[in-house]
Coordinates of C-alpha atoms in Angstrom, one line a residue:
Chain K
M17 CA 8.1 51.4 24.3
S18 CA 10.1 47.8 25.2
L19 CA 9.8 45.1 22.6
I20 CA 12.0 43.0 24.8
E21 CA 12.2 43.1 28.5
A22 CA 14.7 40.6 30.1
S23 CA 15.2 40.5 33.8
G24 CA 17.7 38.0 36.1
L25 CA 17.9 35.7 32.8
C26 CA 20.0 32.9 33.1
K27 CA 20.7 29.9 31.3
T28 CA 22.6 26.7 32.5
Y29 CA 23.7 23.6 30.8
Q30 CA 24.4 20.8 32.5
A31 CA 27.7 19.0 31.1
G32 CA 27.9 15.7 32.9
D33 CA 28.2 16.3 36.5
I34 CA 29.1 20.1 36.3
A35 CA 26.3 23.3 35.7
V36 CA 28.0 25.2 33.3
K37 CA 26.4 28.9 33.4
A38 CA 25.8 30.2 29.8
I39 CA 24.0 33.6 30.7
N40 CA 24.5 34.8 33.9
E41 CA 21.4 36.9 35.2
V42 CA 21.3 39.5 32.7
S43 CA 18.9 42.0 32.6
F44 CA 17.9 44.7 29.5
N45 CA 15.1 46.2 27.5
I46 CA 15.2 46.5 23.8
D47 CA 13.0 49.0 22.3
V48 CA 10.7 49.1 19.4
G49 CA 12.3 49.5 16.1
S50 CA 16.0 49.9 17.5
F51 CA 19.2 48.3 15.8
V52 CA 20.7 46.4 18.4
S53 CA 23.9 44.2 18.7
F54 CA 25.3 41.7 21.3
V55 CA 29.0 41.3 21.0
G56 CA 31.9 39.3 22.6
P57 CA 34.2 36.7 22.1
S58 CA 33.5 33.3 21.2
G59 CA 31.6 31.5 24.2
S60 CA 30.6 34.8 25.8
G61 CA 26.8 33.6 25.4
K62 CA 25.7 35.7 22.3
S63 CA 24.3 32.8 20.5
T64 CA 22.5 31.9 23.5
L65 CA 20.9 34.8 24.3
L66 CA 19.7 35.5 20.9
N67 CA 18.2 31.8 21.0
M68 CA 16.5 32.4 24.1
I69 CA 15.2 35.7 22.7
G70 CA 14.2 34.2 19.6
C71 CA 12.1 31.2 21.6
L72 CA 14.5 28.3 20.4
D73 CA 15.7 27.9 23.9
S74 CA 14.0 28.6 27.0
P75 CA 15.7 30.6 30.1
S76 CA 16.7 28.4 33.3
C77 CA 15.8 31.5 35.6
G78 CA 14.5 35.0 35.0
Q79 CA 11.8 36.6 32.9
L80 CA 12.0 37.4 29.2
L81 CA 9.0 39.2 27.4
V82 CA 9.1 39.4 23.8
A83 CA 6.2 41.6 22.2
G84 CA 4.7 41.5 25.8
T85 CA 4.4 37.5 25.9
D86 CA 6.3 35.6 28.7
V87 CA 8.5 33.3 26.2
S88 CA 10.0 31.1 28.9
S89 CA 6.8 29.1 29.3
L90 CA 6.1 28.0 25.6
N91 CA 6.2 24.5 24.4
Q92 CA 7.5 23.2 21.1
K93 CA 4.1 23.9 19.4
Q94 CA 3.5 27.3 21.0
A95 CA 7.1 28.7 20.6
A96 CA 6.9 27.8 16.7
I97 CA 3.6 29.8 16.1
F98 CA 5.0 32.6 18.3
R99 CA 8.3 32.4 16.2
G100 CA 6.3 32.4 13.2
E101 CA 4.0 35.3 13.9
N102 CA 6.5 37.6 15.4
I103 CA 10.1 36.9 14.8
G104 CA 12.3 36.4 11.7
F105 CA 15.7 34.7 11.6
V106 CA 18.9 35.4 9.3
F107 CA 21.4 32.8 9.9
Q108 CA 25.5 33.0 9.4
D109 CA 25.3 30.4 6.9
F110 CA 22.0 32.0 5.0
N111 CA 20.2 28.7 5.2
L112 CA 18.1 29.2 2.3
I113 CA 16.5 25.9 1.0
P114 CA 18.9 24.6 -2.0
V115 CA 15.8 23.2 -4.1
L116 CA 13.9 26.2 -3.9
T117 CA 14.1 29.6 -6.1
V118 CA 14.9 32.6 -4.8
Y119 CA 11.2 33.6 -4.9
E120 CA 10.0 30.1 -3.5
N121 CA 12.5 30.5 -0.5
V122 CA 11.2 34.3 0.4
E123 CA 7.5 32.6 0.0
Y124 CA 7.9 29.2 2.2
P125 CA 7.6 31.1 5.5
L126 CA 4.1 32.5 4.2
I127 CA 3.0 28.9 2.9
M128 CA 4.5 26.4 5.8
V129 CA 4.0 29.0 8.9
Q130 CA 1.4 31.7 7.9
N131 CA -0.6 30.2 5.2
W132 CA -1.5 33.1 3.3
A133 CA -3.7 33.3 0.1
A134 CA -1.6 32.7 -3.2
A135 CA -2.3 36.2 -4.6
K136 CA -1.4 38.2 -1.4
R137 CA 1.6 36.0 -1.1
R138 CA 2.8 37.1 -4.3
K139 CA 2.4 40.6 -3.6
Q140 CA 4.1 40.5 -0.3
V141 CA 7.2 38.2 -1.6
M142 CA 7.7 40.8 -4.8
E143 CA 7.7 43.6 -2.4
L144 CA 10.4 42.2 -0.4
L145 CA 12.5 40.9 -2.9
D146 CA 12.2 44.5 -4.5
A147 CA 13.1 45.9 -1.1
V148 CA 16.3 43.8 -0.8
G149 CA 16.9 44.3 -4.7
M150 CA 16.4 40.7 -5.6
K151 CA 13.7 41.4 -7.5
D152 CA 15.4 40.4 -11.0
Q153 CA 16.6 37.2 -9.3
A154 CA 13.5 35.8 -8.1
N155 CA 13.5 32.6 -10.6
K156 CA 17.2 31.7 -9.4
L157 CA 18.5 29.2 -7.2
P158 CA 20.6 29.9 -4.2
S159 CA 23.4 27.8 -6.0
Q160 CA 23.5 30.8 -8.4
L161 CA 23.8 33.6 -6.0
S162 CA 26.8 35.1 -4.2
G163 CA 27.0 35.1 -0.4
G164 CA 25.6 39.0 -0.4
Q165 CA 23.0 37.6 -2.4
K166 CA 21.9 34.9 -0.5
Q167 CA 22.0 37.0 2.4
R168 CA 19.8 39.8 1.1
V169 CA 17.6 36.7 0.4
A170 CA 17.5 35.6 4.0
I171 CA 16.5 39.1 5.2
A172 CA 13.7 39.1 2.6
R173 CA 12.6 35.8 4.1
A174 CA 13.0 37.1 7.8
L175 CA 10.5 40.1 7.1
V176 CA 8.2 38.5 5.1
T177 CA 6.1 37.6 7.6
N178 CA 5.8 41.3 8.9
A179 CA 7.9 40.3 11.8
K180 CA 8.4 42.8 14.6
L181 CA 11.7 41.1 15.5
V182 CA 14.7 39.8 13.6
L183 CA 17.5 38.0 15.0
A184 CA 20.7 37.7 13.0
D185 CA 23.2 35.6 14.9
E186 CA 26.6 36.7 12.9
P187 CA 25.2 37.6 9.7
T188 CA 28.2 39.1 8.1
A189 CA 30.8 36.0 9.3
N190 CA 30.8 34.5 5.9
L191 CA 31.0 37.8 4.0
D192 CA 33.7 40.0 2.8
S193 CA 33.9 43.4 4.5
M194 CA 32.6 45.5 1.9
T195 CA 29.2 42.7 1.4
A196 CA 28.9 42.8 5.2
H197 CA 28.4 46.5 5.2
R198 CA 26.2 46.2 2.3
V199 CA 24.0 43.6 4.5
I200 CA 24.3 45.6 7.6
D201 CA 23.0 48.6 5.6
L202 CA 20.3 46.7 4.2
M203 CA 19.2 45.7 7.7
K204 CA 19.4 49.4 9.0
S205 CA 17.2 50.4 5.6
M206 CA 14.8 47.5 6.1
R207 CA 14.4 48.8 9.9
E208 CA 13.2 52.4 8.5
K209 CA 11.0 50.6 6.2
F210 CA 9.0 48.4 8.3
D211 CA 9.8 49.5 11.6
T212 CA 11.4 46.3 12.9
T213 CA 13.7 45.9 15.3
F214 CA 16.9 44.4 14.6
I215 CA 19.2 42.3 16.8
F216 CA 22.3 40.7 15.6
S217 CA 25.4 39.3 17.3
T218 CA 28.8 39.9 16.0
H219 CA 32.5 39.7 17.0
D220 CA 33.3 42.2 13.9
P221 CA 34.4 45.5 15.4
K222 CA 33.8 47.5 12.1
I223 CA 30.1 45.8 11.8
M224 CA 29.4 46.3 16.0
A225 CA 30.0 50.2 15.3
E226 CA 26.9 49.9 13.1
A227 CA 24.3 49.4 15.7
E228 CA 22.7 52.0 17.6
V229 CA 23.0 50.0 20.8
T230 CA 25.6 47.5 21.5
Y231 CA 25.8 45.5 24.4
T232 CA 28.8 43.8 25.5
L233 CA 28.9 40.0 26.7
V234 CA 31.7 38.6 28.7
D235 CA 31.3 35.0 30.2
G236 CA 27.4 35.1 30.1
S237 CA 27.4 38.7 31.7
I238 CA 26.2 42.2 30.0
E239 CA 29.6 43.8 30.9
N240 CA 28.9 47.1 28.9
K241 CA 26.0 48.6 27.2
E242 CA 27.2 51.4 24.7
E243 CA 24.4 53.6 22.7
L244 CA 25.5 55.2 19.5
A245 CA 24.9 59.1 19.8
S246 CA 22.3 60.0 17.0
Chain H
M6 CA -1.8 20.9 1.0
M7 CA -1.1 21.6 -2.6
N8 CA 2.2 23.5 -1.8
I9 CA 3.4 21.0 0.9
L10 CA 3.0 18.5 -2.3
K11 CA 4.8 20.9 -4.4
I12 CA 7.5 20.9 -2.0
A13 CA 7.8 17.6 -1.2
A14 CA 8.2 16.8 -4.9
K15 CA 11.0 19.1 -5.2
N16 CA 12.6 17.6 -2.3
L17 CA 12.2 14.3 -3.8
M18 CA 13.5 15.7 -7.3
R19 CA 16.7 17.1 -5.2
Y20 CA 17.8 13.3 -4.6
Q21 CA 16.9 12.0 -8.4
R22 CA 18.9 8.8 -8.2
R23 CA 17.6 7.9 -4.9
T24 CA 14.0 8.6 -5.7
I25 CA 14.2 6.9 -9.0
L26 CA 15.8 3.8 -7.2
T27 CA 13.0 3.9 -4.5
T28 CA 10.4 4.0 -7.1
L29 CA 12.1 1.2 -9.2
L30 CA 12.0 -1.1 -6.4
I31 CA 8.4 -0.3 -5.3
T32 CA 7.6 -0.9 -9.0
I33 CA 9.2 -3.9 -9.5
G34 CA 7.6 -5.2 -6.0
I35 CA 4.1 -3.8 -7.5
V36 CA 4.6 -5.6 -11.0
A37 CA 5.8 -8.6 -9.4
V38 CA 2.8 -9.2 -7.0
L39 CA 0.1 -8.1 -9.5
L40 CA 1.9 -10.4 -11.9
F41 CA 2.0 -13.7 -9.9
I42 CA -1.7 -12.5 -8.6
S43 CA -2.9 -12.2 -12.1
L44 CA -1.1 -15.8 -13.6
S45 CA -2.0 -17.9 -10.4
G46 CA -5.6 -16.1 -10.2
S47 CA -6.3 -17.2 -13.7
F48 CA -4.4 -20.6 -13.3
R49 CA -6.7 -21.1 -10.1
A50 CA -9.9 -20.0 -12.0
L51 CA -9.0 -22.4 -14.9
M52 CA -8.5 -25.2 -12.9
V53 CA -11.3 -24.6 -10.5
G54 CA -13.5 -24.1 -13.6
Q55 CA -12.3 -27.5 -15.2
I56 CA -13.0 -29.0 -12.1
T57 CA -16.4 -27.5 -11.2
D58 CA -17.5 -27.1 -14.7
S59 CA -16.7 -30.4 -16.3
M60 CA -16.9 -32.8 -13.0
L61 CA -17.8 -31.9 -9.5
G62 CA -20.3 -29.1 -9.9
H63 CA -19.8 -26.4 -7.0
V64 CA -21.8 -28.1 -4.0
Q65 CA -22.7 -32.0 -3.8
I66 CA -25.2 -33.7 -2.0
H67 CA -24.9 -37.4 -0.9
K68 CA -26.3 -39.6 1.9
K69 CA -24.2 -39.1 5.1
G70 CA -21.3 -41.5 5.2
Y71 CA -20.9 -41.8 1.4
V72 CA -18.2 -39.1 0.9
A73 CA -16.0 -40.9 3.7
S74 CA -16.2 -44.1 1.8
I75 CA -16.1 -42.7 -1.9
E76 CA -13.4 -44.3 -3.2
S77 CA -15.2 -47.9 -3.1
L78 CA -18.4 -46.1 -4.5
P79 CA -20.7 -47.9 -2.1
L80 CA -24.0 -48.5 -3.9
T81 CA -25.4 -49.4 0.1
L82 CA -24.9 -45.8 0.7
N83 CA -27.0 -44.3 -2.2
M84 CA -29.9 -42.1 -1.4
K85 CA -33.4 -43.8 -1.6
P86 CA -36.1 -42.1 -3.7
A87 CA -37.6 -40.4 -0.4
M88 CA -34.2 -38.4 0.3
V89 CA -33.9 -37.8 -3.7
E90 CA -37.3 -36.1 -3.4
K91 CA -36.6 -34.2 -0.5
V92 CA -33.4 -32.9 -2.2
T93 CA -35.0 -32.3 -5.9
D94 CA -37.7 -30.4 -3.8
Y95 CA -35.6 -28.2 -2.1
L96 CA -33.4 -27.4 -5.1
S97 CA -36.2 -26.7 -7.2
E98 CA -37.3 -23.8 -5.0
R99 CA -33.9 -22.2 -4.9
D100 CA -33.5 -19.3 -7.6
D101 CA -29.4 -19.2 -7.2
I102 CA -29.0 -22.3 -8.8
E103 CA -28.4 -22.8 -12.2
A104 CA -28.5 -26.3 -12.8
W105 CA -28.5 -29.8 -10.9
T106 CA -28.0 -33.6 -12.1
M107 CA -28.1 -36.8 -10.3
R108 CA -25.9 -39.3 -10.7
V109 CA -25.5 -43.1 -9.9
K110 CA -22.0 -43.7 -9.1
F111 CA -20.7 -47.4 -9.6
G112 CA -17.4 -49.5 -10.1
A113 CA -17.5 -52.0 -12.6
M114 CA -15.0 -54.3 -14.6
F115 CA -14.3 -53.1 -18.5
S116 CA -14.0 -56.0 -20.8
N117 CA -12.3 -55.4 -24.6
F118 CA -13.1 -59.2 -24.7
K119 CA -9.4 -60.0 -24.4
E120 CA -8.2 -57.9 -21.1
T121 CA -10.4 -56.7 -18.4
T122 CA -9.6 -53.6 -16.2
S123 CA -11.5 -51.8 -13.6
I124 CA -13.7 -48.3 -14.1
R125 CA -15.6 -46.3 -12.5
F126 CA -19.0 -45.0 -13.8
N127 CA -21.0 -41.7 -13.6
S128 CA -24.5 -42.6 -14.8
I129 CA -26.2 -39.9 -15.7
V130 CA -29.2 -38.1 -17.2
P131 CA -27.5 -36.4 -19.9
E132 CA -29.6 -33.0 -20.4
M133 CA -29.0 -32.5 -16.6
E134 CA -25.7 -33.4 -16.5
I135 CA -24.5 -31.3 -19.2
A136 CA -26.6 -28.4 -17.9
T137 CA -24.7 -28.9 -14.6
S138 CA -20.8 -29.6 -16.2
P139 CA -21.2 -27.5 -19.3
L140 CA -17.5 -28.3 -19.9
L141 CA -17.9 -32.1 -20.0
P142 CA -18.5 -32.3 -23.8
G143 CA -15.4 -30.2 -24.3
R144 CA -13.5 -33.0 -22.7
L145 CA -14.1 -35.6 -25.7
I146 CA -11.1 -36.1 -27.7
Q147 CA -12.8 -38.9 -29.9
G148 CA -16.9 -38.8 -30.7
D149 CA -19.0 -36.1 -31.5
R150 CA -19.1 -33.4 -29.0
K151 CA -22.4 -32.1 -30.5
A152 CA -24.2 -35.4 -30.0
A153 CA -26.1 -36.4 -26.9
F154 CA -23.5 -37.2 -24.3
V155 CA -24.6 -40.6 -23.6
E156 CA -27.6 -42.8 -24.8
P157 CA -28.7 -46.0 -23.8
G158 CA -26.5 -48.7 -24.6
K159 CA -23.6 -46.1 -25.6
I160 CA -20.6 -45.2 -23.2
V161 CA -18.0 -42.8 -22.8
I162 CA -14.9 -44.0 -21.6
P163 CA -11.8 -42.4 -20.4
E164 CA -8.7 -42.0 -22.3
L165 CA -6.8 -43.8 -20.0
I166 CA -8.7 -47.2 -20.6
A167 CA -9.0 -46.5 -24.3
K168 CA -5.2 -46.4 -24.5
G169 CA -4.6 -49.1 -22.2
L170 CA -7.3 -51.7 -23.7
K171 CA -6.6 -50.1 -27.2
V172 CA -10.5 -49.3 -27.9
K173 CA -11.9 -46.5 -29.9
V174 CA -15.4 -44.9 -30.7
G175 CA -17.6 -47.4 -32.2
D176 CA -16.0 -50.9 -30.4
S177 CA -18.5 -52.9 -28.5
I178 CA -17.3 -53.5 -24.9
V179 CA -18.7 -55.4 -21.8
I180 CA -19.0 -53.8 -18.5
V181 CA -19.5 -56.2 -15.6
A182 CA -20.8 -55.0 -12.4
T183 CA -21.8 -56.5 -8.9
N184 CA -25.1 -54.8 -7.5
R185 CA -26.0 -54.3 -3.9
E186 CA -27.1 -57.2 -3.0
G187 CA -23.7 -59.0 -4.6
S188 CA -25.3 -60.6 -7.8
V189 CA -22.8 -60.0 -10.6
N190 CA -24.3 -58.8 -14.0
G191 CA -22.9 -57.7 -17.2
N192 CA -24.0 -55.9 -20.6
T193 CA -22.4 -55.4 -23.7
F194 CA -22.1 -51.3 -24.6
M195 CA -21.0 -49.3 -27.7
I196 CA -17.8 -47.0 -26.9
R197 CA -19.3 -43.5 -28.1
G198 CA -16.9 -41.1 -27.1
V199 CA -13.4 -41.1 -25.0
L200 CA -12.7 -38.2 -22.4
E201 CA -9.3 -36.6 -22.3
G202 CA -7.0 -37.7 -19.4
I203 CA -7.3 -35.7 -16.4
S204 CA -5.4 -35.6 -12.9
G205 CA -6.9 -37.3 -10.0
P206 CA -9.4 -40.1 -9.2
G207 CA -11.7 -38.4 -12.0
G208 CA -9.0 -40.0 -14.4
R209 CA -10.6 -43.3 -14.5
D210 CA -14.4 -42.1 -14.7
G211 CA -16.4 -42.9 -17.6
Y212 CA -20.0 -42.1 -18.4
M213 CA -23.4 -44.1 -19.4
H214 CA -27.1 -43.3 -19.3
I215 CA -28.9 -43.7 -15.9
D216 CA -31.1 -46.1 -17.2
D217 CA -28.3 -48.4 -18.4
A218 CA -26.7 -48.0 -15.2
R219 CA -29.9 -49.1 -13.2
N220 CA -30.7 -51.9 -15.6
L221 CA -27.0 -53.0 -15.0
L222 CA -27.2 -53.0 -11.4
R223 CA -31.0 -54.2 -11.3
M224 CA -32.1 -51.6 -9.4
E225 CA -36.0 -51.5 -8.5
D226 CA -35.9 -48.1 -6.9
N227 CA -34.7 -44.9 -8.5
E228 CA -31.6 -44.5 -5.8
I229 CA -29.2 -41.9 -6.8
S230 CA -25.6 -41.6 -5.2
E231 CA -24.8 -37.9 -5.5
V232 CA -26.6 -34.8 -6.4
A233 CA -24.4 -32.3 -8.2
I234 CA -25.1 -28.8 -8.3
R235 CA -24.2 -25.8 -10.4
L236 CA -25.0 -22.2 -8.9
K237 CA -25.3 -19.1 -10.8
S238 CA -22.5 -17.4 -9.1
S239 CA -19.6 -19.4 -7.6
K240 CA -19.0 -15.9 -5.4
N241 CA -22.0 -17.1 -3.3
L242 CA -20.7 -20.7 -2.7
S243 CA -20.1 -20.4 1.0
K244 CA -23.3 -18.8 1.6
I245 CA -25.4 -21.2 0.1
H246 CA -23.5 -24.0 1.1
K247 CA -23.9 -23.1 5.0
E248 CA -27.8 -22.4 4.1
M249 CA -28.1 -26.0 2.6
S250 CA -26.2 -27.6 5.3
A251 CA -28.4 -25.9 7.9
Y252 CA -31.6 -27.1 5.9
F253 CA -30.2 -30.7 5.3
G254 CA -28.9 -30.8 8.6
Q255 CA -32.5 -31.3 10.2
F256 CA -33.0 -34.5 8.7
N257 CA -32.1 -37.6 10.8
N258 CA -32.3 -40.9 9.7
K259 CA -33.9 -43.8 12.0
A260 CA -30.7 -43.9 14.1
G261 CA -31.1 -40.4 15.0
N262 CA -27.8 -39.4 13.0
P263 CA -28.1 -36.9 10.2
A264 CA -29.3 -38.5 7.2
F265 CA -27.4 -36.0 4.5
D266 CA -23.7 -34.8 3.8
V267 CA -23.2 -31.5 1.7
H268 CA -20.2 -30.7 0.5
T269 CA -18.6 -27.9 -1.4
W270 CA -16.1 -28.9 -4.7
E271 CA -13.3 -27.8 -2.1
K272 CA -14.0 -30.7 -0.2
L273 CA -14.3 -33.1 -2.5
S274 CA -11.2 -32.2 -5.0
P275 CA -7.7 -32.7 -4.3
F276 CA -7.0 -29.4 -5.9
S277 CA -8.3 -27.5 -3.3
N278 CA -5.2 -28.1 -1.6
I279 CA -3.2 -26.7 -4.8
A280 CA -5.8 -24.0 -4.5
K281 CA -5.1 -23.1 -0.9
M282 CA -1.4 -23.2 -1.6
I283 CA -1.8 -20.7 -4.3
D284 CA -3.8 -18.4 -1.8
M285 CA -1.0 -19.0 0.9
L286 CA 1.3 -17.7 -1.7
D287 CA -0.4 -14.9 -2.8
V288 CA -0.6 -13.9 1.1
F289 CA 3.2 -14.4 1.2
I290 CA 4.2 -12.7 -1.9
K291 CA 2.0 -9.5 -0.7
V292 CA 4.0 -9.7 2.8
M293 CA 7.0 -9.7 0.9
L294 CA 6.1 -6.5 -1.1
V295 CA 4.7 -4.7 2.0
A296 CA 8.4 -5.7 3.4
I297 CA 10.0 -4.2 0.2
V298 CA 8.0 -0.8 0.4
L299 CA 8.6 -0.8 4.2
I300 CA 12.2 -0.9 4.4
S301 CA 13.0 0.9 1.0
I302 CA 10.5 4.0 1.9
M303 CA 12.0 4.0 5.8
N304 CA 15.6 3.9 4.6
V305 CA 15.0 6.7 1.6
M306 CA 13.3 8.7 4.6
L307 CA 15.5 8.4 7.0
M308 CA 18.6 9.3 4.7
A309 CA 16.7 12.2 3.8
V310 CA 16.2 13.6 7.2
Y311 CA 19.8 12.9 8.2
E312 CA 20.8 14.8 5.1
R313 CA 18.4 17.7 5.9
I314 CA 18.9 18.0 9.5
N315 CA 20.3 21.7 9.1
E316 CA 17.2 22.6 7.0
I317 CA 15.0 21.2 9.3
G318 CA 16.2 23.2 11.9
T319 CA 15.9 26.2 9.6
I320 CA 12.1 25.6 8.9
A321 CA 11.7 24.8 12.1
A322 CA 13.4 28.0 13.6
I323 CA 11.0 30.5 11.2
G324 CA 8.2 29.0 13.0
T325 CA 7.1 25.8 11.0
I326 CA 5.2 23.8 13.7
P327 CA 6.1 20.2 14.4
S328 CA 3.0 18.7 12.3
R329 CA 3.8 20.7 9.4
I330 CA 7.4 19.3 9.2
L331 CA 5.9 15.9 9.8
S332 CA 3.4 16.2 6.9
L333 CA 6.1 17.3 4.8
F334 CA 8.2 14.4 5.1
V335 CA 4.9 12.0 5.3
T336 CA 3.8 13.7 2.0
E337 CA 7.3 12.6 0.4
G338 CA 6.9 9.1 1.4
L339 CA 3.6 9.2 0.3
L340 CA 4.4 10.6 -3.4
L341 CA 6.8 7.9 -3.6
G342 CA 4.3 5.3 -2.9
I343 CA 1.9 6.7 -5.3
L344 CA 4.4 7.0 -8.1
G345 CA 5.6 3.5 -7.7
A346 CA 2.3 2.0 -7.1
F347 CA 0.9 3.9 -10.2
I348 CA 3.9 3.2 -12.8
G349 CA 3.9 -0.6 -11.4
S350 CA 0.1 -0.7 -12.3
V351 CA 0.6 0.5 -15.4
I352 CA 3.4 -1.8 -16.3
S353 CA 1.4 -4.7 -14.9
F354 CA -1.6 -3.9 -17.1
M355 CA 0.7 -3.5 -20.0
I356 CA 2.3 -7.1 -19.5
V357 CA -1.0 -8.4 -18.9
Y358 CA -2.4 -7.5 -22.2
V359 CA 0.8 -8.3 -23.9
M360 CA 0.3 -11.9 -22.4
N361 CA -3.2 -12.4 -23.4
V362 CA -2.3 -11.5 -26.9
K363 CA 0.4 -13.8 -26.8
T364 CA -1.2 -17.1 -26.0
I365 CA 0.2 -18.8 -22.9
S366 CA -0.4 -22.7 -22.8
F367 CA 1.1 -25.3 -20.5
S368 CA 0.2 -28.6 -19.3
F369 CA -1.2 -29.7 -15.7
G370 CA -1.1 -33.4 -14.7
R371 CA -2.5 -34.8 -17.7
Q372 CA -4.5 -32.3 -18.9
E373 CA -2.3 -30.7 -21.6
N374 CA -2.5 -27.4 -23.9
L375 CA -4.6 -25.4 -21.1
V376 CA -4.7 -21.9 -22.0
L377 CA -4.1 -19.1 -19.3
Q378 CA -5.9 -15.9 -19.8
P379 CA -4.5 -13.9 -17.0
T380 CA -6.6 -10.8 -16.1
L381 CA -5.9 -8.0 -13.7
A382 CA -9.2 -6.8 -11.4
I383 CA -9.4 -3.2 -10.9
N384 CA -10.2 -4.0 -7.3
E385 CA -7.4 -5.9 -6.8
V386 CA -5.1 -3.4 -8.4
L387 CA -6.6 -0.5 -6.2
I388 CA -6.4 -2.4 -3.2
I389 CA -2.7 -3.6 -3.6
S390 CA -1.6 -0.1 -4.7
G391 CA -3.7 1.2 -1.8
V392 CA -1.5 -1.2 0.5
V393 CA 1.4 0.2 -1.1
I394 CA 0.5 3.9 -0.4
L395 CA -0.2 3.3 3.3
V396 CA 2.8 1.3 3.8
S397 CA 4.6 4.2 2.4
V398 CA 2.9 6.9 4.6
L399 CA 3.8 4.2 7.6
A400 CA 7.1 3.6 6.6
S401 CA 7.8 7.9 6.5
L402 CA 6.1 8.1 10.2
Q403 CA 8.9 7.3 11.9
P404 CA 11.5 9.4 10.1
A405 CA 8.9 12.4 10.0
W406 CA 8.3 12.3 13.3
K407 CA 12.0 12.2 14.3
A408 CA 12.1 15.4 12.1
S409 CA 9.5 17.0 13.3
R410 CA 10.5 16.7 17.0
M411 CA 14.1 17.7 16.5
D412 CA 15.6 20.7 18.5
P413 CA 15.9 23.5 16.1
I414 CA 19.2 24.7 17.8
E415 CA 21.0 21.3 17.5
A416 CA 19.7 20.9 13.8
L417 CA 20.9 24.2 13.0
R418 CA 24.5 23.5 14.5
H419 CA 24.5 20.3 12.4
F420 CA 26.4 20.1 9.1

């Protein structure tokens, strides 16, 4: 069953008088619960594609269905609501809120986005922190954590709203090799535990090998789709 | 809402120095405004009280045209008994009037048998006058304050004349006056009291019993120059003045022109211009406060938005709707306003308390040792705090709007 269906998707930016095609009529389907990577060199369109899937940007043409919703026509508020209900994000720079503790960072989407009751929030946050191995660091501030720990917190934050899809743009770019593998392993185990679809972008060959399905993007087009034999 | 408040408070604590400085600025602004209002208000109330409670009353009724010629105290513009009766009948029926008094005012010559000077007299019925101007006996600097203010044959003179002509309580003097027909008459009086100096035309006013004035001026009718009225509450001044003006406006003289003039003390005292200036200064300093709050909050919130662009991108990306982002930043401005208003109000109350414990006295014109008793009305504090908080919210709106409308992708790219 497809979680994402993209057909003839394109994105064109206007740079002065010149129209630049960042994504050039790509089509793909991503199944529920899959572990997918988009790889390619800088400027190949990985981030643009993830932004469109994440409803942060809208396509210039084509159709994009995420969880059965045509996301290409959502306005700013509708897109925010859709993201809050369906999509979690993991960023290259972790993007934790520095004044909030680990617990509060993970709790943040449940307050600001989904408005959960306090008791339900606490249970969910502690469950996620336990799942990513950060339960005993709950009261620390992001500044007191290592890069790997920060990314674990970011993964917990992405999953705390029971997101169907987690998008991770270069999640391991700021981590050393060992930590990067641990983060990818954690993402995989979270996929197993919560049946969440993970899509990440990377240009690290060792990390891209961890994905079950890898799309290689070159100049905005999918050049290759590689599936890991199970 | 509590969670947004909590997060907003944490964000403010993130930039402690900036938050403290902004709060300090608002606090100083609030303290300055409240103290100014308190001091100017008590000065105004004191001076207005002196004027209304020792001289003018709140409202005065005259024959039409009398006030326009009041400098020469024209006896020809006195109210005749029929007019006086209309006034007294009307006043007797009103229950919002504390007291009223009738005066015959005239100019005369004052002689100590060696020198002569001009003097103005208010001739009064002492009981009615004291009921209407309760602070009048308190202005006596010589003579018994508890005795009848004036009695037939005994007068009260102003300090200015007592000093100028070197006379004192118990001295005999002569008052010479010209009546409305132009005949001159003089009588001997004893000085029974000396009134402290006062700024303005009232500085040359003496007092004598109304029977003495009628005798001196050879008045056959019970004419009256003015009726001064003391209200139960000066807050109703404008309403009562309006009603009285409407009532007396219906009476015309033989020529078909209005017969009466009704004036509030504000129209009769030059201090009303100072009072208006104080009111204008109050408004000016309030506008300054609004400007201080507006600029400081807007500045600090713009800085906050600029420094947290990446964070705004993150919270927008994870699904925070624009109105929530807006409310988060507005709440930060709101908290700054509340904090500044609260601290400012508390400090103001403390300073006003100290000022009341340590007596503040001052001189105004010829009046010395006037004691200020500054007060802060709760409703005034609440209104000013409310305005500050409202302005804080308004000042946060633009930066908050900017934050809420930010493109998450652009914001996430910002470092």
